[in-house]
Coordinates of C-alpha atoms in Angstrom, one line a residue:
M1 CA 21.0 98.2 148.6
A2 CA 22.3 100.5 146.6
D3 CA 25.0 99.6 143.8
I4 CA 27.2 102.4 144.2
T5 CA 30.0 103.0 141.4
A6 CA 33.4 104.4 140.9
G7 CA 31.8 107.3 138.8
M8 CA 29.7 107.5 141.7
V9 CA 32.5 107.5 144.3
K10 CA 34.5 110.0 141.9
E11 CA 32.4 112.0 141.8
L12 CA 31.7 112.3 145.9
R13 CA 35.2 112.1 146.1
E14 CA 35.9 115.9 144.2
K15 CA 32.9 117.1 146.4
S16 CA 34.0 116.9 149.4
G17 CA 38.0 116.0 149.4
A18 CA 37.5 113.0 151.2
G19 CA 39.3 109.3 150.6
M20 CA 38.0 107.8 148.5
M21 CA 37.1 104.1 151.2
D22 CA 35.3 106.9 152.8
C23 CA 33.1 108.5 149.9
K24 CA 32.8 104.4 149.0
T25 CA 31.5 104.4 153.1
A26 CA 29.4 107.6 153.0
L27 CA 27.4 106.6 149.3
T28 CA 27.0 103.2 151.0
E29 CA 25.7 103.9 154.1
T30 CA 23.0 107.0 152.6
G31 CA 22.1 104.2 149.7
G32 CA 23.9 106.3 147.1
D33 CA 22.5 109.8 147.6
M34 CA 24.7 112.1 147.0
D35 CA 23.8 114.7 148.9
A36 CA 23.5 112.6 151.8
A37 CA 26.3 111.1 151.4
V38 CA 28.2 114.5 151.2
D39 CA 26.3 115.9 154.6
W40 CA 27.4 111.8 156.2
L41 CA 31.4 112.5 155.6
R42 CA 31.3 116.4 157.0
T43 CA 29.3 115.1 160.5
K44 CA 32.5 112.9 160.5
G45 CA 34.2 115.7 159.3
L46 CA 36.1 113.9 156.3
A47 CA 34.9 116.8 154.0
K48 CA 36.7 119.4 155.2
A49 CA 40.1 119.0 153.6
A50 CA 37.7 120.6 150.2
K51 CA 37.6 123.4 151.9
K52 CA 41.4 123.7 151.5
A53 CA 42.5 122.4 148.7
G54 CA 41.8 125.8 146.8
R55 CA 44.6 127.6 148.9
V56 CA 48.0 127.9 147.7
A57 CA 50.6 125.7 149.2
A58 CA 54.0 126.5 148.2
E59 CA 55.9 125.6 151.7
G60 CA 56.4 122.2 152.4
L61 CA 59.7 119.6 152.0
V62 CA 61.8 117.8 149.4
G63 CA 62.4 114.7 150.5
V64 CA 65.3 112.4 149.2
V65 CA 65.7 108.7 149.2
A66 CA 68.5 106.6 147.2
E67 CA 70.1 103.2 148.4
G68 CA 73.0 101.9 145.5
N69 CA 72.5 102.2 142.4
S70 CA 68.3 103.8 142.4
G71 CA 67.0 106.5 144.5
A72 CA 63.9 109.4 144.3
L73 CA 63.0 112.7 144.9
V74 CA 59.7 113.6 146.2
E75 CA 58.1 117.5 146.9
V76 CA 55.3 117.5 149.4
N77 CA 53.8 121.1 149.8
S78 CA 51.6 122.6 152.8
E79 CA 50.5 125.7 153.1
T80 CA 52.8 127.2 155.9
D81 CA 56.3 126.2 157.0
F82 CA 55.2 125.5 160.5
V83 CA 53.5 123.0 159.0
A84 CA 56.9 121.4 156.9
R85 CA 58.1 121.4 160.8
N86 CA 55.2 119.5 162.1
E87 CA 57.4 116.0 163.3
N88 CA 54.1 114.2 161.6
F89 CA 54.1 115.9 158.1
Q90 CA 58.1 115.6 158.2
K91 CA 57.4 112.1 158.8
M92 CA 54.9 111.6 156.6
V93 CA 57.0 113.0 153.9
T94 CA 59.9 110.6 154.4
A95 CA 56.7 108.2 154.0
I96 CA 56.1 109.0 150.5
A97 CA 59.8 109.3 149.4
E98 CA 60.0 105.7 150.4
T99 CA 57.0 105.0 148.5
A100 CA 58.5 107.0 145.7
K101 CA 61.4 104.3 144.8
E102 CA 59.0 101.5 143.9
A103 CA 56.8 104.3 141.8
G104 CA 59.9 105.5 139.3
G105 CA 59.3 108.6 139.1
D106 CA 55.7 108.6 138.1
I107 CA 53.4 110.4 139.6
D108 CA 49.8 109.1 139.9
K109 CA 51.6 105.9 140.3
L110 CA 53.2 107.4 143.5
L111 CA 49.6 109.1 145.1
A112 CA 47.9 105.4 144.1
A113 CA 50.5 103.2 145.9
T114 CA 49.9 102.0 148.9
Y115 CA 51.1 105.2 152.0
P116 CA 53.2 102.6 154.0
G117 CA 51.5 101.0 157.2
S118 CA 48.0 101.6 156.1
S119 CA 45.5 100.4 153.7
K120 CA 45.0 103.8 152.2
S121 CA 46.7 105.5 149.0
V122 CA 49.0 107.6 149.3
Q123 CA 46.1 110.3 147.7
D124 CA 44.0 108.9 150.3
Y125 CA 46.5 109.2 153.5
V126 CA 47.5 113.1 152.2
T127 CA 43.6 114.2 152.2
E128 CA 42.8 112.9 155.1
A129 CA 46.5 114.1 156.9
I130 CA 44.5 117.4 155.1
G131 CA 41.6 117.5 157.6
T132 CA 43.3 116.7 160.6
I133 CA 46.5 119.1 160.1
G134 CA 43.9 121.8 158.8
E135 CA 46.2 123.1 155.6
N136 CA 46.1 122.1 152.2
M137 CA 49.3 120.2 151.2
T138 CA 50.1 118.2 148.1
V139 CA 52.1 115.5 146.7
R140 CA 53.4 117.7 143.8
R141 CA 55.9 115.8 141.6
T142 CA 58.6 113.0 141.8
A143 CA 61.8 111.8 140.4
A144 CA 63.6 108.6 140.2
I145 CA 67.0 108.0 138.5
S146 CA 68.6 104.8 138.1
V147 CA 72.2 103.5 136.9
D148 CA 73.0 99.8 135.9
N149 CA 76.2 99.6 137.7
G150 CA 77.7 102.7 139.7
V151 CA 76.1 104.5 142.6
V152 CA 72.9 106.8 142.9
V153 CA 74.1 109.6 145.5
P154 CA 71.4 112.4 146.9
Y155 CA 72.8 115.8 148.9
V156 CA 70.1 117.6 150.8
H157 CA 70.7 121.2 151.4
N158 CA 70.3 122.9 154.9
Q159 CA 68.6 119.6 155.8
V160 CA 65.8 119.5 158.3
V161 CA 66.3 115.7 159.0
P162 CA 68.0 113.4 157.8
G163 CA 67.0 113.2 153.9
L164 CA 64.3 116.1 154.3
G165 CA 64.6 120.2 153.5
K166 CA 64.4 122.7 150.6
I167 CA 66.4 121.9 147.8
G168 CA 67.4 118.3 147.3
V169 CA 69.2 116.5 144.9
L170 CA 70.6 112.9 143.4
V171 CA 73.0 112.2 141.3
A172 CA 73.9 109.1 139.2
L173 CA 77.4 107.9 138.8
E174 CA 78.5 105.0 136.2
S175 CA 81.3 103.2 136.9
T176 CA 82.7 99.1 137.7
G177 CA 85.3 101.4 140.2
D178 CA 85.6 101.6 143.8
K179 CA 82.0 102.4 145.2
D180 CA 83.2 104.3 147.7
K181 CA 84.5 106.9 145.8
L182 CA 82.8 106.9 143.9
A183 CA 80.4 108.3 146.3
E184 CA 82.6 110.9 147.6
L185 CA 82.7 112.2 144.1
G186 CA 79.3 111.9 143.4
K187 CA 78.8 113.8 146.6
Q188 CA 80.6 116.4 145.2
I189 CA 78.6 117.0 142.4
A190 CA 75.6 117.0 144.0
M191 CA 76.9 119.6 146.3
H192 CA 77.4 121.9 143.1
V193 CA 74.3 121.0 141.6
A194 CA 72.5 122.4 144.7
A195 CA 74.6 125.8 143.7
T196 CA 74.7 126.5 140.3
S197 CA 71.4 124.9 139.2
P198 CA 72.5 123.3 136.0
L199 CA 69.5 123.3 133.4
A200 CA 71.1 120.1 131.9
L201 CA 74.1 117.3 131.8
S202 CA 74.9 118.2 128.3
P203 CA 74.4 120.6 125.5
D204 CA 73.4 118.0 123.7
D205 CA 70.4 117.9 126.5
L206 CA 69.4 121.4 126.7
D207 CA 65.6 122.2 125.8
A208 CA 65.8 123.2 122.2
D209 CA 63.6 126.7 123.2
I210 CA 66.0 127.4 125.6
V211 CA 68.9 127.6 123.3
E212 CA 67.0 128.9 120.6
R213 CA 65.3 132.1 123.1
E214 CA 69.2 132.6 124.3
R215 CA 70.1 133.1 120.9
A216 CA 67.8 135.3 119.9
V217 CA 69.1 137.7 122.5
L218 CA 72.0 137.5 122.0
I219 CA 71.4 138.7 118.1
A220 CA 68.9 141.6 118.6
E221 CA 71.9 142.2 121.2
A222 CA 75.2 141.9 118.8
K223 CA 72.5 144.1 116.2
E224 CA 72.6 147.0 118.2
S225 CA 76.4 147.1 118.4
G226 CA 76.1 147.7 114.1
K227 CA 79.1 144.9 113.4
P228 CA 78.8 143.1 109.9
D229 CA 77.0 140.1 109.9
N230 CA 79.9 137.8 109.4
I231 CA 81.3 139.7 112.6
I232 CA 77.5 138.7 114.4
E233 CA 77.6 135.6 114.2
K234 CA 81.0 135.0 115.1
M235 CA 80.4 136.9 118.0
I236 CA 76.9 134.3 118.7
E237 CA 78.9 131.5 118.2
G238 CA 81.4 132.7 121.0
R239 CA 78.4 133.5 123.6
I240 CA 76.6 130.7 123.0
R241 CA 79.6 128.3 124.2
K242 CA 79.3 131.1 126.8
F243 CA 75.7 129.9 128.0
Y244 CA 76.8 126.1 128.0
Q245 CA 79.2 127.1 130.1
E246 CA 77.1 128.6 132.4
V247 CA 74.3 126.0 132.5
V248 CA 75.3 122.9 131.4
L249 CA 76.5 120.9 134.5
L250 CA 79.7 119.3 132.8
A251 CA 81.0 122.4 131.2
Q252 CA 80.3 124.3 134.7
T253 CA 83.4 125.3 136.6
F254 CA 83.2 122.8 139.6
V255 CA 82.5 124.9 142.4
I256 CA 85.0 122.3 144.5
D257 CA 88.8 123.1 142.8
G258 CA 86.7 126.5 140.9
E259 CA 89.7 125.5 138.9
N260 CA 88.8 122.3 136.7
T261 CA 85.0 121.8 134.4
V262 CA 82.6 118.9 136.2
E263 CA 83.9 117.0 133.3
Q264 CA 87.8 117.8 133.6
A265 CA 87.6 116.6 137.3
V266 CA 85.2 114.2 136.9
K267 CA 88.1 112.9 134.6
K268 CA 90.6 113.2 137.2
A269 CA 89.1 111.5 139.6
E270 CA 88.9 108.6 137.6
G271 CA 92.5 107.6 138.4
D272 CA 91.7 107.2 142.3
I273 CA 88.4 105.4 141.5
G274 CA 90.0 103.1 139.4
A275 CA 87.7 102.9 136.2
P276 CA 86.0 105.0 133.7
V277 CA 83.2 107.2 135.2
T278 CA 80.2 108.8 133.5
V279 CA 77.6 110.9 134.7
V280 CA 74.4 109.5 133.7
G281 CA 72.6 112.1 135.0
F282 CA 71.1 114.4 138.0
V283 CA 67.3 115.9 139.3
R284 CA 67.3 118.8 141.2
Y285 CA 64.4 119.9 143.1
T286 CA 64.2 123.9 144.9
L287 CA 61.2 124.1 147.3
G288 CA 57.9 125.5 146.0
E289 CA 59.6 126.5 142.6
G290 CA 57.3 127.5 139.6
I291 CA 54.6 128.1 142.4
E292 CA 52.9 131.6 141.8
K293 CA 52.7 132.6 145.9
E294 CA 49.9 135.0 147.2
E295 CA 51.5 138.0 149.0
A296 CA 49.8 139.2 151.7
D297 CA 50.7 141.8 154.4
F298 CA 51.3 140.1 157.9
A299 CA 48.7 142.1 159.2
A300 CA 46.0 140.3 156.6
E301 CA 47.3 137.4 157.8
V302 CA 47.1 137.4 161.5
A303 CA 43.3 138.8 160.7
A304 CA 42.7 136.0 158.6
A305 CA 43.8 133.2 161.2
A306 CA 42.0 134.9 163.8
K307 CA 38.3 134.6 161.7
G308 CA 39.6 130.9 160.9

């Protein structure tokens, strides 16, 4: 019997798109012959996922789970919204989201974790599902957030089924106060985050490159006015403060009341909650953000579907 190495299994996975255990079995059955192993997988219908793997997957679902003081988010993509409405796909995303709680925001750890109720890894389970469903699917990203003493609150905008939708948010609040009232505040802030898509919690958390790009644009605009440099400098500082109010969560106007900043609203809520409250952080996922989608007209899509 040929000695089947991890490197051989990896090579076959890359060639075929099949799962790790299936690749190992194929190599064992064919005595380590790589080409024969690919053919073996094809005869079993296990290599067809490879043909799907290059196609753009920008649809799908965001899965959100939270319990007590911790929570996790995942984005699992498919090629079409039709698949995203499939009950089996939805169950798969829910199971992956539950698994993500233990991965701590590490995508590699999540993909290597055992898929619930099976002996396969999450990655192998998804690869097998590609062959079954007939579309490319990817576990694109994951995030996790927790607090020592407080709550992590989930929110899904326009959820398809509980915990699944196109926009998912987690908000973490630290406090020793009333947990139910703290969770109510967290839900409001999570809804605000879904609506406004802040870039950071506070000015200190904002990416320095983003600030510098904004400053450069503002300086160029201000110089067009022909005003002296000392006046321009004051103009820029004022406009940067306004920029913070637009993109920093704590400085944004709270959409729930339309008057206070989020920071002021949290401060006002402390009396009802019975203790100081700190917004530790938030995570917001919008399905498909940052993915370049292929554009095709309807006639082309129908023709492609007809050809299989």
